[in-house]
Short mmCIF file of C-alpha atoms in Angstrom, two decimals:
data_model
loop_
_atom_site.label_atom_id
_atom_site.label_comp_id
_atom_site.label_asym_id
_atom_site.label_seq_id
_atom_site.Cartn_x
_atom_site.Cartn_y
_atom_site.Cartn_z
CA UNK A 1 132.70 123.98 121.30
CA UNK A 2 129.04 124.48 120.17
CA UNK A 3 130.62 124.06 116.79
CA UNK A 4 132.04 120.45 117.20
CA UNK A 5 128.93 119.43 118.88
CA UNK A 6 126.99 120.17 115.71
CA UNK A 7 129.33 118.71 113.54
CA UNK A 8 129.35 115.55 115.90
CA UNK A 9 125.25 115.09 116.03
CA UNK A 10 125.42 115.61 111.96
CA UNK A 11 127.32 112.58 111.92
CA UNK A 12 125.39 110.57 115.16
CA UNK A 13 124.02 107.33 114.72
CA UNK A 14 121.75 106.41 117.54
CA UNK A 15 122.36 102.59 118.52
CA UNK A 16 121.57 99.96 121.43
CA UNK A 17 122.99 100.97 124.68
CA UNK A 18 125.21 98.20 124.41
CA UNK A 19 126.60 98.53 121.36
CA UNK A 20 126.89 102.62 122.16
CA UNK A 21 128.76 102.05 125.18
CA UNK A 22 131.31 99.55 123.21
CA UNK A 23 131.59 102.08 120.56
CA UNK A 24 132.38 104.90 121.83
CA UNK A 25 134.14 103.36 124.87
CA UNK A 26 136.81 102.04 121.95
CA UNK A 27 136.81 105.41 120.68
CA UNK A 28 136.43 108.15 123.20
CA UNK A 29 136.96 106.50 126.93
CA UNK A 30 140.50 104.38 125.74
CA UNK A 31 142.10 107.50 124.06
CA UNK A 32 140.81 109.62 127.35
CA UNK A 33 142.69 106.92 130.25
CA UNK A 34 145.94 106.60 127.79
CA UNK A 35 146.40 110.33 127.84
CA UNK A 36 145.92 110.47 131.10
CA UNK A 37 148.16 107.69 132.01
CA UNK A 38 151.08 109.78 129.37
CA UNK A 39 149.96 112.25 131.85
CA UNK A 40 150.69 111.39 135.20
CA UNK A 41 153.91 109.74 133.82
CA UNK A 42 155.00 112.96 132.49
CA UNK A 43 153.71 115.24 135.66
CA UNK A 44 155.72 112.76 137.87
CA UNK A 45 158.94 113.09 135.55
CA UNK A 46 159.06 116.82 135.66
CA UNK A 47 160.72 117.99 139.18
CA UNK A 48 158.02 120.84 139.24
CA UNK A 49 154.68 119.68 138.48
CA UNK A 50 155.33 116.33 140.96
CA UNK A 51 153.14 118.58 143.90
CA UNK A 52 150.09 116.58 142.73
CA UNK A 53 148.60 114.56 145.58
CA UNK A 54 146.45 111.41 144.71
CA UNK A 55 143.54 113.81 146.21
CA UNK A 56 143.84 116.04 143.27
CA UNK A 57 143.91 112.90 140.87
CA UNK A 58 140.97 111.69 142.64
CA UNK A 59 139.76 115.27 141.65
CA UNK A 60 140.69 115.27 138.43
CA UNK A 61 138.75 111.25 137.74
CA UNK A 62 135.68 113.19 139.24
CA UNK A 63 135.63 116.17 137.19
CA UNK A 64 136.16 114.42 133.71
CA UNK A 65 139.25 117.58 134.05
CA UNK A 66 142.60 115.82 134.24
CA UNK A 67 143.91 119.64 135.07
CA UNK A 68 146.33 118.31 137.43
CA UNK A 69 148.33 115.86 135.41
CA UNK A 70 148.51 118.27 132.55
CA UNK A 71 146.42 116.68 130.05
CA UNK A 72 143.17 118.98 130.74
CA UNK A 73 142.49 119.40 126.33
CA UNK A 74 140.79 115.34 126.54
CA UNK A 75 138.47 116.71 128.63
CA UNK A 76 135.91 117.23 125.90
CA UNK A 77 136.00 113.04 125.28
CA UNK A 78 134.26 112.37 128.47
CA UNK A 79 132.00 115.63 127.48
CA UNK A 80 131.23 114.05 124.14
CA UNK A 81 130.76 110.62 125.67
CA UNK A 82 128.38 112.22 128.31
CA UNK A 83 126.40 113.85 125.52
CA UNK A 84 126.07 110.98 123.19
CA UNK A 85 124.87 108.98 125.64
CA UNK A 86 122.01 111.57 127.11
CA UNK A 87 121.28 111.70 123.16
CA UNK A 88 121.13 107.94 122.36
CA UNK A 89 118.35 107.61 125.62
CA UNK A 90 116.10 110.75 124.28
CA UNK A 91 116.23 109.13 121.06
CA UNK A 92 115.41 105.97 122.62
CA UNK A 93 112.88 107.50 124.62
CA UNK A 94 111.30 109.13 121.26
CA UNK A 95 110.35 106.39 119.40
CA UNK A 96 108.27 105.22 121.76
CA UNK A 97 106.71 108.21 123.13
CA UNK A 98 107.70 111.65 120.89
CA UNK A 99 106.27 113.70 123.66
CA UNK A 100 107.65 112.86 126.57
CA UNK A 101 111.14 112.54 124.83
CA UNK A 102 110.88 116.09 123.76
CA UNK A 103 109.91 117.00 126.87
CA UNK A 104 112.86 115.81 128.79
CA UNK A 105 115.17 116.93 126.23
CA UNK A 106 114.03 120.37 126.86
CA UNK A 107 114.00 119.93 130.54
CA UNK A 108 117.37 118.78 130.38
CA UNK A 109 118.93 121.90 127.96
CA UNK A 110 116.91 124.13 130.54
CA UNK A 111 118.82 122.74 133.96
CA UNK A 112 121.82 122.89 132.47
CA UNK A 113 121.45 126.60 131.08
CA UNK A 114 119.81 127.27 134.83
CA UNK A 115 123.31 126.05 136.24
CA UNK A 116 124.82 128.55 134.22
CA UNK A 117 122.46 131.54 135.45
CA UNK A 118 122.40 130.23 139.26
CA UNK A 119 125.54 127.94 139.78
CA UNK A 120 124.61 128.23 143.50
CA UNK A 121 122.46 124.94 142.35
CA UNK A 122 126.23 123.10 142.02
CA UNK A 123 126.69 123.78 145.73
CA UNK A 124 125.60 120.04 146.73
CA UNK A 125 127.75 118.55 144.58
CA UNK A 126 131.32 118.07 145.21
CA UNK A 127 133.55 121.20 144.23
CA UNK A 128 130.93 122.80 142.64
CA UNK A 129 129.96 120.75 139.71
CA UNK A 130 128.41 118.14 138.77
CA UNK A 131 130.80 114.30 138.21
CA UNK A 132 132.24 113.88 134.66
CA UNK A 133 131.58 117.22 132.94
CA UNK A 134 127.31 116.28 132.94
CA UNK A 135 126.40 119.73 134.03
CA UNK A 136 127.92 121.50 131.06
CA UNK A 137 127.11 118.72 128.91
CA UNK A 138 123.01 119.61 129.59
CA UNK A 139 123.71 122.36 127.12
CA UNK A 140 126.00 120.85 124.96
CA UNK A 141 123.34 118.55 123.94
CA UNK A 142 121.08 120.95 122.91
CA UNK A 143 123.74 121.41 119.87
CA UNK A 144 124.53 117.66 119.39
CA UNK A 145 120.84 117.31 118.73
CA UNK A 146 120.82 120.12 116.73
CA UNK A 147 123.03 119.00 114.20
CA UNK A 148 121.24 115.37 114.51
CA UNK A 149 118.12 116.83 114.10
CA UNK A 150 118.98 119.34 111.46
CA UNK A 151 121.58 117.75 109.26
CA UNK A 152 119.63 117.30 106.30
CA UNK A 153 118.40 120.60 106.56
CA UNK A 154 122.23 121.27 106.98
CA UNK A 155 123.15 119.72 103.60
CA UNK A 156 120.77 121.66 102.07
CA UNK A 157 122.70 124.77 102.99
CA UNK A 158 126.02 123.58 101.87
CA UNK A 159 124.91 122.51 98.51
CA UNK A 160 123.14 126.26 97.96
CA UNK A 161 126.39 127.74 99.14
CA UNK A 162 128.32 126.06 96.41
CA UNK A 163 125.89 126.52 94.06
CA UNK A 164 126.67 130.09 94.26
CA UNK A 165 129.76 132.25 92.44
CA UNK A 166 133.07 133.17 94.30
CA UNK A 167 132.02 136.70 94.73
CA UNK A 168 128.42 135.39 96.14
CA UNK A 169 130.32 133.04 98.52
CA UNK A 170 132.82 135.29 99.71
CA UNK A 171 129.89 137.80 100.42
CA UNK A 172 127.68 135.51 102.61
CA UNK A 173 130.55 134.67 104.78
CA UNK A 174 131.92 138.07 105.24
CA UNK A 175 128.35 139.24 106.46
CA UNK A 176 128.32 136.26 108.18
CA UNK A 177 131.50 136.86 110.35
CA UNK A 178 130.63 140.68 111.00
CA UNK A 179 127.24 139.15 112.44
CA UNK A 180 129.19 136.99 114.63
CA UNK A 181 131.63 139.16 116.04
CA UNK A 182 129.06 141.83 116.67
CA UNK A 183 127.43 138.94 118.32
CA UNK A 184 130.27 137.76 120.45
CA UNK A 185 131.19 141.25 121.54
CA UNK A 186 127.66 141.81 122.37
CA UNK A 187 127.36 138.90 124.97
CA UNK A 188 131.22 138.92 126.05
CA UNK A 189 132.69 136.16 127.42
CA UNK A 190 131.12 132.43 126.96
CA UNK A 191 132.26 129.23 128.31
CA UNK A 192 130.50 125.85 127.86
CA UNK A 193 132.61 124.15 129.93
CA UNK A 194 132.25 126.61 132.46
CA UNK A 195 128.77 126.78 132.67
CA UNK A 196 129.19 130.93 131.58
CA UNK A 197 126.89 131.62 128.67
CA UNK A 198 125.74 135.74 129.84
CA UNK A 199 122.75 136.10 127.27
CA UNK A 200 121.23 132.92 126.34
CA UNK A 201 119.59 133.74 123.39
CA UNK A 202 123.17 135.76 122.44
CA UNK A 203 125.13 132.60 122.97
CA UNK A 204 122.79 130.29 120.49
CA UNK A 205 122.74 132.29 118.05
CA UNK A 206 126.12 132.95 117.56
CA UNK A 207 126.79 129.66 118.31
CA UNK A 208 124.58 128.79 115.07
CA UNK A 209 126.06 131.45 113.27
CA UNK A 210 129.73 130.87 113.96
CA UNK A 211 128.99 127.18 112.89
CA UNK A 212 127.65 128.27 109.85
CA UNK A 213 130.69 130.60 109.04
CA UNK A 214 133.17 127.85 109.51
CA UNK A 215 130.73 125.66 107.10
CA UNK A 216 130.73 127.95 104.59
CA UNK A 217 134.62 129.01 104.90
CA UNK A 218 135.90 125.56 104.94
CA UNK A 219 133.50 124.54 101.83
CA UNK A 220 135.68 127.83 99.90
CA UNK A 221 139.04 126.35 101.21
CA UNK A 222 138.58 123.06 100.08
CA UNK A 223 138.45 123.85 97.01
CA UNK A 224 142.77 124.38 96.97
CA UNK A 225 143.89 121.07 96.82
CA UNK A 226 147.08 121.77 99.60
CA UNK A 227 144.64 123.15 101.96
CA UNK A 228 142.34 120.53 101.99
CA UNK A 229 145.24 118.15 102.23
CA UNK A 230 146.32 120.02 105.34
CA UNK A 231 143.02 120.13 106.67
CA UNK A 232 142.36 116.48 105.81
CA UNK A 233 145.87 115.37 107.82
CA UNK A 234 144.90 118.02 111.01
CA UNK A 235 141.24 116.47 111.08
CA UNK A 236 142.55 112.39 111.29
CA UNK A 237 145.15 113.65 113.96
CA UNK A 238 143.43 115.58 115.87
CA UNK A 239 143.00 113.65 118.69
CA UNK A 240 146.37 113.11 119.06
CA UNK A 241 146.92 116.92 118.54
CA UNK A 242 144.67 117.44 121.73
CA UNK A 243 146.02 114.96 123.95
CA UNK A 244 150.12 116.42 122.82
CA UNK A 245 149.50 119.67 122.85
CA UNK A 246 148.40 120.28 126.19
CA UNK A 247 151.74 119.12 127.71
CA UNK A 248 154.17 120.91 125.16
CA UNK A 249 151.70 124.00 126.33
CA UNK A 250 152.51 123.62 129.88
CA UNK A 251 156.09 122.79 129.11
CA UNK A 252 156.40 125.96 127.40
CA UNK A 253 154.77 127.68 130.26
CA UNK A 254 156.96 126.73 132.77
CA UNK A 255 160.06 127.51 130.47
CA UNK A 256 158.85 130.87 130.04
CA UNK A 257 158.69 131.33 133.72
CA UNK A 258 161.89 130.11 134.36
CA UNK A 259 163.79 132.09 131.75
CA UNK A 260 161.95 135.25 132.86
CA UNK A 261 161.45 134.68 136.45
CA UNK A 262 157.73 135.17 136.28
CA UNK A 263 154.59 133.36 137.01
CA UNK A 264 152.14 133.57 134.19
CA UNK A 265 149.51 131.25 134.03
CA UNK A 266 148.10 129.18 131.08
CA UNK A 267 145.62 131.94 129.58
CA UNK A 268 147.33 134.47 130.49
CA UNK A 269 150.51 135.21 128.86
CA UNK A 270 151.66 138.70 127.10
CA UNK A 271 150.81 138.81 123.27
CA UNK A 272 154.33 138.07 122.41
CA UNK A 273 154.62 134.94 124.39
CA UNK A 274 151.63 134.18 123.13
CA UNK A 275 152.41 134.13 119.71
CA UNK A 276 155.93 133.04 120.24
CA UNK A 277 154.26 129.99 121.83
CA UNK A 278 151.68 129.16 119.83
CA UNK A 279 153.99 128.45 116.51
CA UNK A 280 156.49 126.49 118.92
CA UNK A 281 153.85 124.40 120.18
CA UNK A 282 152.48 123.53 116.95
CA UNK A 283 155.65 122.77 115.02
CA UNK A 284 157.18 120.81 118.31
CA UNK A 285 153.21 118.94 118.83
CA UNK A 286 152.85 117.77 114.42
CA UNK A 287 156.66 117.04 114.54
CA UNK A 288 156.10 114.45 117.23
CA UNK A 289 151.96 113.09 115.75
CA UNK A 290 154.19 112.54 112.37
CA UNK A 291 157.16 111.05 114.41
CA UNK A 292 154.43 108.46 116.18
CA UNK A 293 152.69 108.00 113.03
CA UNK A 294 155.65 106.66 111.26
CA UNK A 295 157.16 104.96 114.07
CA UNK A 296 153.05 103.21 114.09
CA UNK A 297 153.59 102.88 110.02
CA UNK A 298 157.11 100.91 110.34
CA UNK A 299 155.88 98.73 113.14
CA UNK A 300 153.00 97.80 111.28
CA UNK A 301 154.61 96.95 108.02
CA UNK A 302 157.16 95.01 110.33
CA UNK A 303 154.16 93.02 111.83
CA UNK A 304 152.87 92.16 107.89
CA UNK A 305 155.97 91.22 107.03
CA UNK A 306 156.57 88.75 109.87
CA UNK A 307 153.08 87.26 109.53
CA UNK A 308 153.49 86.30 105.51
CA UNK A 309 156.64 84.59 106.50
#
């Protein structure tokens, strides 16, 4: 997560609140309510899921988590919408007064890594957190302005990197990954949406470092024609990847516990469901993004065609 927050304040452009919230209302709120339309549909279908109670919709609208109707992977576009927005009004606030913007950017990173260490501070709000994923989101910006702030410094990096030879680049991000994991292992487990971050000054940094890994990685695969291709297709679906694969997940869940009369939960599965899942859900989620893309592809040429006659 720190990762796509980077990657999504390298390519921020602050604007008027107006135009903001039509912006990224067209692009991050729509996608969020049609997914979670698909999902209620689908949790009302299926003769097992259809124990959700409007309360735990209600729930779900308040949380920014639609958990409940199955479709819990958008939750990161209200996140990113949350995050923007807090970004847009520091920036705002900068240009008039550098100071005081910097100062409530840093008060704001601080709260929200404070919920982390003492989440008894969620206890006045309803279940715990915070409406719309805003509590989380405190720390997230601290990496959306990071890779705002930094980008250029950013670019510099890149274009080092591939001034350098194979053997060079392959070195950097081996030493790079070892530094990471030791990293990782180090703090244990992290969650930004969960507010669970252990060692602060652990979590950053690897944060930082596992973004530059993934930099420096992708710039080497790129460089193979098919794999960029891939890449390329996975980046301009990915949305859609998000809001499939978190039914076909579930779906797959709940035939696993069928066939062997169990009750694993989501993140919890033995390794060889696990891995047995994980290829069926991604051949059954691009089958059906490349099925909707060319049923979108026909319809459209369709529509051309009927409009030049």
């Amino acid at each position: 997560m720190p990762l796509f927050f980077i990657l999504s304040g390298i390519f921020f452009q602050e604007n008027s609140l107006q135009n903001f919230f039509c912006k990224k209302a067209r692009q991050l709120i729509f996608p969020y309510v049609i997914f979670c339309i698909i999902g209620i549909i689908i949790t009302l279908i299926i003769p097992q899921w259809r124990y959700i109670t409007f309360a735990d919709i209600l729930k779900d609208l308040y949380l920014g988590y639609p958990d409940s109707i199955n479709v819990s992977s958008v939750w990161f576009l209200i996140y990113l919408f949350i995050t923007m927005l807090m970004l847009n009004i520091i920036l705002y606030i900068q240009k008039r007064n550098i100071t005081i913007g910097y100062i409530i950017l840093l008060f704001v990173v601080f709260y929200g890594f404070t919920l982390g260490r003492f989440p008894i501070v969620l206890s006045i709000f309803p279940f715990n957190r915070m409406p719309l994923n805003s509590d989380s989101a405190c720390v997230a910006l601290l990496f959306l302005w990071t890779g705002y702030h930094f980008k250029s410094q950013i670019m510099n990096i890149i274009e080092l990197f591939n001034s350098k030879n194979l053997l060079q680049k392959v070195v950097f991000i081996i030493i790079i990954l070892f530094a990471t994991i030791i990293l990782i292992l180090k703090n244990g487990t992290v969650n930004l949406h969960g507010i669970t971050f252990n060692n602060e000054i652990f979590y950053i940094t690897a944060s930082i470092m596992g973004f530059i890994f993934v930099i420096f990685l992708s710039q080497l695969l790129i460089s193979y024609k098919i794999i960029a291709n891939c890449l390329k297709w996975l980046g301009v679906n990915s949305l859609k990847i998000m809001g499939t694969q978190a039914i076909i997940i579930r779906l797959f869940l709940l035939i696993i516990n069928k066939l062997t009369n169990q009750h694993y939960s989501l993140y919890f599965l033995p390794p060889i469901y696990a891995i047995i899942g994980s290829i069926l859900v991604s051949l059954v989620t691009i089958t059906i993004v490349i099925g909707y893309n060319y049923v979108i592809s026909i319809s459209n040429n369709m529509l051309k065609k009927s409009y030049i006659q």
